[in-house]
Amino acid sequence: MSGLYCPMMELECTVPNVEAPSPAPSCSSIIDPPDYSHPPGFGGTTQAKRQTWYNSTLASRRKRLTAHFEDLEQCYFSNKMSRITDEGRNLNQLDDFMECLSKFTRYNSVRPLATLSYASDLYNGSSIVSSIEFDRDCDYFAIAGVTKKIKVFEYGTVIQDAVDIHYPVNEMTCNSKIRFPLLSFQEHEKRCWSVDFNLMDPKLLASGSDDAKVKLWSTNLDNSVASIEAKANVCCVKFSPTSRYHLAFGCAGEIRIGYHCVHYYDLRNTKQPIMVFKGHRKAVSYAKFVNGEEIVSASTDSQLKLWNVNKPHCLRSFKGHINEKNFVGLASNGDYVACGSENNSLYLYYKGLSKTLLTFKFDTVKSVLDKDKKEDDTNEFVSAVCWRAMPDGESNVLIAANSQGTIKVLELV
């Protein structure tokens, strides 16, 4: 354990003296508070007193370090071994470990900034929010769900409004089919679960369906331009954020090989995948790109798994949340992964560690028909998650919603 002693001692040396503050040491980035130059919800939190921040977070950081000690130990030794096996990498063995500690200790809690409602009325038995997305500039976000309504909100107004009742700037009702659709594609033989646009080529989109096919479409053509046989129900599709040619999708199982897989394709050769990632024990409900080379997948086996597109094995499994039957949402901002849970909570993971980093519990809001039910009798779950991307790529604000139609704008602090 002597190898682990050094980085942990370095961490201790960065903890300031609360009673008599001294200038921060050179490695103080591990425990420095986040940037407070922005108003709440726009990249940071308001700083009242820096010393108060240290007092309130020092104990919680020590407690979390203790709880994640084994995880951090494994991270340290895995980085050390990778340096030994890869001679071309930087010889400073502590760089990656110090970065891991910095990301791990950056945030201490999840703070709600605003609350919205997707429910139409108190008597509506189901108000599940199924999707949340921001526009390109993150000025507006749209919410859709089982009430067949798409509601668009202005982010700045929601955050800055002193009143806790927020109205959408636009609302579209879709009773059966969208009225006056711009485009409509009909080739799938069964229910379509997922649609995604290619960020590098906005005219290209992909869809996944229960007919075990992934279809590629162009907004300039009426028919699909290509089709991929998945041999299993396709639950999710996602284009790479850095390449117009690469696509990942998750399936609900392949009986012949006994795995529920994530498939990674180069669209220039759709006959066979570049990689098939195996490891989930149940249906893969989400597959999202963390960056150009890493994919995180969610499954109803209550696990998230991290993959590298160049390696067939799982890099890391994330456990802590509960997900056995519902779509609970999945999103990543590059370093952190957020997902919902069937205990009505939001779970946050850092991609370098397996254990839960932070959680946020939604309040149980009972309708008029459910007022006599106990809180333990409810079956609410967090159903959708979306990060608000910042121009520099960093983001500490996300939006989450649950099966009651409650929407929370949350900030990591």
Coordinates of C-alpha atoms in Angstrom, one line a residue:
M1 CA 0.0 0.0 0.0
S2 CA 3.0 2.3 0.0
G3 CA 2.3 3.2 -3.6
L4 CA -1.2 4.6 -2.6
Y5 CA 0.2 6.4 0.4
C6 CA 1.8 9.2 -1.7
P7 CA -1.3 10.5 -3.6
M8 CA -3.5 10.3 -0.6
M9 CA -1.0 12.3 1.4
E10 CA -0.9 14.8 -1.4
L11 CA -4.7 15.1 -1.1
E12 CA -4.5 15.7 2.6
C13 CA -1.9 18.4 2.1
T14 CA -4.4 20.3 -0.1
V15 CA -7.1 20.5 2.7
P16 CA -7.0 24.1 4.1
N17 CA -6.9 25.0 7.7
V18 CA -10.5 26.1 8.4
E19 CA -9.6 28.2 11.5
A20 CA -6.7 30.0 10.0
P21 CA -6.9 30.0 6.2
S22 CA -3.6 30.1 4.3
P23 CA -2.8 30.6 0.7
A24 CA -3.8 27.7 -1.5
P25 CA -1.0 25.3 -2.4
S26 CA 0.0 24.6 -6.0
C27 CA -2.1 21.4 -6.1
S28 CA -5.3 23.0 -4.6
S29 CA -7.3 22.3 -7.7
I30 CA -8.5 19.1 -6.0
I31 CA -10.6 21.0 -3.5
D32 CA -11.1 24.4 -5.1
P33 CA -14.7 25.5 -5.2
P34 CA -16.4 25.8 -8.6
D35 CA -16.3 29.0 -10.6
Y36 CA -18.6 31.6 -9.0
S37 CA -18.4 34.3 -11.8
H38 CA -21.8 33.3 -13.2
P39 CA -25.3 33.6 -11.7
P40 CA -27.1 30.5 -10.6
G41 CA -28.0 28.2 -13.5
F42 CA -25.6 29.9 -15.9
G43 CA -22.4 28.0 -15.3
G44 CA -21.8 28.4 -11.5
T45 CA -23.3 29.3 -8.2
T46 CA -23.2 32.6 -6.3
Q47 CA -20.4 32.8 -3.7
A48 CA -21.3 34.3 -0.4
K49 CA -18.1 33.5 1.6
R50 CA -15.3 31.3 0.4
Q51 CA -14.5 30.3 3.9
T52 CA -18.1 29.2 4.5
W53 CA -17.9 27.0 1.4
Y54 CA -14.8 25.3 2.8
N55 CA -16.4 24.8 6.2
S56 CA -19.6 23.2 4.8
T57 CA -17.8 20.9 2.3
L58 CA -14.7 19.8 4.0
A59 CA -16.4 17.2 6.2
S60 CA -18.5 15.8 3.4
R61 CA -15.5 15.5 1.1
R62 CA -13.6 13.5 3.7
K63 CA -16.6 11.2 4.2
R64 CA -16.9 10.6 0.5
L65 CA -13.2 9.9 0.2
T66 CA -13.6 7.2 2.8
A67 CA -16.7 5.7 1.2
H68 CA -14.9 5.6 -2.2
F69 CA -11.5 4.5 -0.9
E70 CA -11.5 1.1 -2.6
D71 CA -12.7 2.7 -5.9
L72 CA -9.9 5.3 -5.7
E73 CA -7.4 2.6 -4.9
Q74 CA -8.3 0.6 -7.9
C75 CA -8.2 3.8 -10.1
Y76 CA -4.7 4.6 -8.8
F77 CA -3.2 1.1 -9.4
S78 CA -4.9 0.7 -12.8
N79 CA -3.3 4.0 -13.9
K80 CA 0.0 2.9 -12.6
M81 CA -0.2 -0.4 -14.5
S82 CA -1.2 1.3 -17.7
R83 CA 1.9 3.5 -17.5
I84 CA 4.1 0.4 -17.1
T85 CA 2.6 -1.3 -20.1
D86 CA 2.4 1.7 -22.4
E87 CA 5.9 3.2 -22.7
G88 CA 4.7 5.9 -25.1
R89 CA 2.6 7.6 -22.4
N90 CA 3.7 10.3 -20.0
L91 CA 5.9 9.0 -17.2
N92 CA 4.1 11.0 -14.5
Q93 CA 2.0 8.3 -13.0
L94 CA 0.0 10.6 -10.8
D95 CA -1.5 12.8 -13.6
D96 CA -4.6 10.7 -14.3
F97 CA -5.1 9.9 -10.6
M98 CA -5.0 13.6 -9.7
E99 CA -7.5 14.4 -12.4
C100 CA -9.8 11.7 -11.1
L101 CA -9.6 13.2 -7.6
S102 CA -10.3 16.7 -8.9
K103 CA -13.4 15.5 -10.8
F104 CA -14.5 13.4 -7.9
T105 CA -14.3 16.2 -5.3
R106 CA -15.6 19.0 -7.6
Y107 CA -19.2 18.8 -6.6
N108 CA -20.8 18.1 -3.2
S109 CA -24.5 18.3 -3.8
V110 CA -27.4 18.7 -6.2
R111 CA -29.3 22.0 -5.8
P112 CA -32.8 22.6 -7.4
L113 CA -33.0 25.9 -9.3
A114 CA -36.6 25.6 -10.6
T115 CA -39.6 23.3 -10.7
L116 CA -42.0 22.9 -13.6
S117 CA -45.0 20.7 -14.2
Y118 CA -45.8 18.6 -17.3
A119 CA -49.1 17.3 -15.8
S120 CA -52.3 18.7 -17.4
D121 CA -54.4 18.4 -14.2
L122 CA -54.6 16.8 -10.8
Y123 CA -56.8 14.0 -12.1
N124 CA -54.4 12.9 -14.8
G125 CA -53.2 9.4 -13.8
S126 CA -50.1 9.4 -16.0
S127 CA -47.9 12.3 -16.8
I128 CA -44.6 10.5 -17.6
V129 CA -42.0 12.8 -19.3
S130 CA -40.3 10.7 -21.9
S131 CA -37.9 13.2 -23.4
I132 CA -36.1 16.4 -22.7
E133 CA -33.9 18.3 -25.2
F134 CA -32.2 21.7 -25.5
D135 CA -31.9 23.7 -28.7
R136 CA -28.5 24.3 -30.2
D137 CA -27.8 27.5 -28.2
C138 CA -29.3 26.1 -24.9
D139 CA -31.7 29.0 -24.7
Y140 CA -34.8 26.8 -24.9
F141 CA -35.7 23.3 -23.9
A142 CA -38.5 21.0 -25.0
I143 CA -40.4 18.4 -23.0
A144 CA -42.5 15.6 -24.4
G145 CA -44.4 12.8 -22.7
V146 CA -47.4 10.5 -22.6
T147 CA -49.9 13.3 -22.5
K148 CA -49.2 13.8 -26.2
K149 CA -48.0 17.3 -25.7
I150 CA -44.7 19.0 -26.5
K151 CA -44.0 22.0 -24.3
V152 CA -41.2 24.5 -25.0
F153 CA -39.7 26.6 -22.2
E154 CA -37.2 29.5 -22.2
Y155 CA -34.4 28.6 -19.9
G156 CA -33.5 32.1 -18.8
T157 CA -37.0 33.0 -17.9
V158 CA -37.5 29.7 -15.9
I159 CA -34.3 30.3 -13.9
Q160 CA -34.7 34.0 -13.2
D161 CA -38.5 34.1 -12.6
A162 CA -39.3 34.6 -8.9
V163 CA -42.7 33.0 -9.3
D164 CA -42.7 29.2 -9.0
I165 CA -45.3 28.8 -11.7
H166 CA -43.8 28.6 -15.2
Y167 CA -45.7 28.6 -18.5
P168 CA -44.3 27.3 -21.8
V169 CA -43.6 29.7 -24.6
N170 CA -45.1 27.2 -27.0
E171 CA -47.2 24.1 -26.7
M172 CA -48.0 21.5 -29.4
T173 CA -50.7 18.9 -28.9
C174 CA -50.4 15.6 -30.9
N175 CA -53.6 13.7 -30.4
S176 CA -52.6 10.9 -32.8
K177 CA -50.2 12.1 -35.4
I178 CA -48.5 15.5 -35.5
R179 CA -50.6 18.0 -37.3
F180 CA -48.9 19.3 -40.5
P181 CA -45.7 17.4 -40.1
L182 CA -42.7 18.7 -41.9
L183 CA -41.5 15.2 -42.7
S184 CA -43.0 11.7 -42.2
F185 CA -41.3 8.4 -42.8
Q186 CA -43.2 5.1 -42.7
E187 CA -41.2 1.9 -43.3
H188 CA -40.8 0.3 -39.9
E189 CA -43.1 -2.7 -39.5
K190 CA -43.4 -2.3 -35.7
R191 CA -43.2 0.3 -33.0
C192 CA -40.3 2.8 -33.3
W193 CA -38.5 3.4 -30.1
S194 CA -35.8 5.9 -30.9
V195 CA -34.8 8.6 -33.4
D196 CA -31.5 10.6 -33.6
F197 CA -30.2 13.2 -35.9
N198 CA -26.5 13.3 -37.0
L199 CA -24.9 16.4 -35.6
M200 CA -22.2 16.4 -38.3
D201 CA -24.7 15.9 -41.1
P202 CA -28.1 17.3 -39.9
K203 CA -29.9 16.0 -43.0
L204 CA -29.2 12.4 -41.9
L205 CA -31.2 10.7 -39.2
A206 CA -31.5 7.1 -37.8
S207 CA -34.4 5.2 -36.3
G208 CA -34.6 2.0 -34.3
S209 CA -37.7 -0.3 -34.0
D210 CA -39.1 -3.5 -32.6
D211 CA -38.9 -4.9 -36.1
A212 CA -35.2 -5.5 -35.3
K213 CA -34.0 -2.9 -37.9
V214 CA -32.1 0.4 -37.8
K215 CA -33.0 2.6 -40.7
L216 CA -31.1 5.6 -42.0
W217 CA -33.0 8.5 -43.6
S218 CA -32.3 11.7 -45.5
T219 CA -34.5 14.7 -45.1
N220 CA -34.2 15.1 -48.9
L221 CA -35.7 11.7 -49.7
D222 CA -39.0 9.9 -49.0
N223 CA -37.5 6.5 -48.5
S224 CA -34.8 5.2 -46.3
V225 CA -31.2 5.3 -47.7
A226 CA -30.0 2.2 -45.8
S227 CA -31.1 -0.4 -43.3
I228 CA -29.2 -2.4 -40.7
E229 CA -30.5 -5.8 -39.6
A230 CA -30.1 -6.0 -35.8
K231 CA -31.6 -9.4 -35.2
A232 CA -33.2 -8.1 -32.0
N233 CA -35.5 -5.4 -30.9
V234 CA -33.7 -2.0 -31.2
C235 CA -34.4 0.2 -28.1
C236 CA -32.0 3.1 -28.8
V237 CA -29.9 4.7 -31.6
K238 CA -27.2 7.4 -31.3
F239 CA -24.8 9.0 -33.7
S240 CA -21.3 9.8 -32.7
P241 CA -20.9 13.5 -31.8
T242 CA -17.6 13.7 -33.7
S243 CA -18.1 11.6 -36.8
R244 CA -20.9 11.5 -39.4
Y245 CA -20.1 7.9 -40.2
H246 CA -20.4 6.2 -36.8
L247 CA -23.5 5.0 -35.1
A248 CA -24.3 3.0 -31.9
F249 CA -27.5 1.2 -31.0
G250 CA -28.7 -1.0 -28.2
C251 CA -30.8 -4.1 -28.4
A252 CA -33.3 -6.0 -26.2
G253 CA -31.5 -9.3 -26.5
E254 CA -30.1 -11.9 -28.9
I255 CA -31.2 -15.4 -27.8
R256 CA -28.8 -17.2 -29.9
I257 CA -25.7 -15.7 -28.1
G258 CA -27.4 -15.0 -24.8
Y259 CA -26.4 -11.3 -24.6
H260 CA -28.1 -7.9 -24.7
C261 CA -25.6 -5.9 -26.7
V262 CA -24.5 -2.5 -27.9
H263 CA -23.6 -2.5 -31.6
Y264 CA -21.1 0.0 -33.1
Y265 CA -21.2 0.6 -36.9
D266 CA -19.4 2.5 -39.6
L267 CA -22.1 3.5 -42.0
R268 CA -19.7 3.1 -44.9
N269 CA -20.0 -0.7 -44.3
T270 CA -23.4 -1.7 -42.8
K271 CA -22.9 -5.4 -43.4
Q272 CA -21.1 -6.0 -40.1
P273 CA -20.4 -4.0 -37.0
I274 CA -17.0 -2.6 -36.0
M275 CA -17.6 -3.8 -32.5
V276 CA -20.3 -5.6 -30.5
F277 CA -20.2 -4.8 -26.8
K278 CA -21.5 -7.7 -24.6
G279 CA -22.1 -7.7 -20.9
H280 CA -25.6 -6.5 -20.0
R281 CA -27.9 -9.2 -18.7
K282 CA -31.1 -7.5 -19.8
A283 CA -32.3 -5.2 -22.5
V284 CA -30.1 -2.2 -23.4
S285 CA -32.4 0.8 -23.1
Y286 CA -29.9 3.6 -23.8
A287 CA -26.6 4.0 -25.5
K288 CA -25.0 7.5 -25.4
F289 CA -21.6 8.8 -26.5
V290 CA -19.6 10.3 -23.6
N291 CA -17.1 11.6 -26.2
G292 CA -15.9 10.5 -29.6
E293 CA -14.3 7.3 -28.3
E294 CA -16.4 6.3 -25.3
I295 CA -20.0 5.0 -25.0
V296 CA -22.1 4.6 -21.9
S297 CA -25.0 2.2 -22.0
A298 CA -28.0 1.6 -19.6
S299 CA -29.9 -1.6 -19.1
T300 CA -32.8 -2.9 -17.1
D301 CA -30.2 -5.0 -15.2
S302 CA -29.8 -1.8 -13.0
Q303 CA -26.3 -1.2 -14.4
L304 CA -24.6 1.4 -16.6
K305 CA -21.5 0.3 -18.5
L306 CA -18.7 2.3 -20.1
W307 CA -17.1 1.1 -23.3
N308 CA -14.2 2.3 -25.6
V309 CA -15.0 2.0 -29.3
N310 CA -11.6 0.4 -29.9
K311 CA -11.9 -2.3 -27.1
P312 CA -14.4 -5.1 -26.8
H313 CA -14.5 -5.4 -23.1
C314 CA -16.3 -3.2 -20.5
L315 CA -14.1 -0.5 -19.0
R316 CA -16.3 0.1 -16.0
S317 CA -19.8 -0.8 -14.6
F318 CA -21.8 1.7 -12.5
K319 CA -24.1 0.5 -9.9
G320 CA -26.4 2.1 -7.3
H321 CA -29.6 3.1 -9.1
I322 CA -32.6 0.8 -9.6
N323 CA -33.8 0.1 -13.2
E324 CA -35.7 -3.2 -13.8
K325 CA -38.5 -2.3 -16.2
N326 CA -38.7 1.4 -17.2
F327 CA -36.9 3.9 -19.4
V328 CA -35.3 6.1 -16.8
G329 CA -33.2 8.4 -18.9
L330 CA -29.5 8.7 -19.5
A331 CA -27.2 11.6 -20.3
S332 CA -23.5 12.6 -20.1
N333 CA -21.7 15.9 -20.2
G334 CA -18.3 14.2 -21.0
D335 CA -17.1 13.6 -17.4
Y336 CA -20.2 12.9 -15.5
V337 CA -23.1 10.5 -16.3
A338 CA -26.6 11.1 -15.0
C339 CA -29.5 8.6 -15.0
G340 CA -32.9 8.1 -13.4
S341 CA -33.9 5.4 -11.0
E342 CA -37.1 3.5 -10.1
N343 CA -36.9 4.9 -6.5
N344 CA -37.9 8.4 -7.8
S345 CA -34.3 9.6 -7.6
L346 CA -31.6 11.0 -10.0
Y347 CA -28.2 9.4 -9.8
L348 CA -24.9 11.0 -10.8
Y349 CA -21.7 9.0 -11.6
Y350 CA -18.2 10.2 -12.4
K351 CA -17.0 8.1 -15.4
G352 CA -13.7 7.2 -13.6
L353 CA -15.3 5.6 -10.6
S354 CA -17.9 2.9 -10.3
K355 CA -19.9 4.0 -7.2
T356 CA -22.6 6.7 -7.1
L357 CA -21.3 10.2 -6.7
L358 CA -24.4 12.2 -5.9
T359 CA -28.2 11.6 -5.8
F360 CA -31.3 13.8 -5.8
K361 CA -34.6 12.6 -4.5
F362 CA -37.9 13.8 -6.1
D363 CA -40.7 14.6 -3.8
T364 CA -43.8 12.5 -4.1
V365 CA -46.7 14.7 -5.3
K366 CA -50.0 12.8 -4.9
S367 CA -52.9 13.5 -7.1
V368 CA -56.5 13.9 -5.8
L369 CA -57.2 10.3 -6.5
D370 CA -54.0 9.1 -4.7
K371 CA -54.2 11.2 -1.6
D372 CA -54.7 8.2 0.7
K373 CA -51.7 6.3 -0.6
K374 CA -48.6 6.1 1.5
E375 CA -45.3 7.3 0.0
D376 CA -43.9 3.7 0.0
D377 CA -46.9 2.6 -2.1
T378 CA -46.1 4.9 -5.0
N379 CA -44.3 3.6 -8.1
E380 CA -42.8 6.9 -9.3
F381 CA -39.5 6.9 -11.2
V382 CA -37.2 9.4 -12.8
S383 CA -38.0 9.1 -16.6
A384 CA -35.8 11.6 -18.5
V385 CA -32.5 13.5 -18.0
C386 CA -30.7 16.1 -20.1
W387 CA -27.6 18.2 -19.5
R388 CA -27.4 21.9 -20.5
A389 CA -24.2 22.1 -22.6
M390 CA -22.0 25.1 -22.2
P391 CA -20.0 26.7 -25.0
D392 CA -16.7 25.5 -23.4
G393 CA -18.1 22.0 -23.1
E394 CA -18.4 22.2 -19.3
S395 CA -21.8 21.8 -17.7
N396 CA -23.0 21.7 -14.2
V397 CA -26.7 22.2 -14.9
L398 CA -29.1 19.4 -15.9
I399 CA -32.9 18.9 -16.2
A400 CA -34.6 15.8 -14.9
A401 CA -38.2 14.7 -14.9
N402 CA -40.2 11.9 -13.4
S403 CA -43.3 9.8 -14.0
Q404 CA -45.5 12.3 -12.2
G405 CA -44.7 15.0 -14.6
T406 CA -42.5 17.0 -12.2
I407 CA -39.5 18.7 -13.9
K408 CA -36.5 19.9 -12.0
V409 CA -33.8 22.2 -13.2
L410 CA -30.8 21.1 -11.1
E411 CA -27.3 22.5 -10.5
L412 CA -24.2 20.7 -9.2
V413 CA -22.6 22.7 -6.5

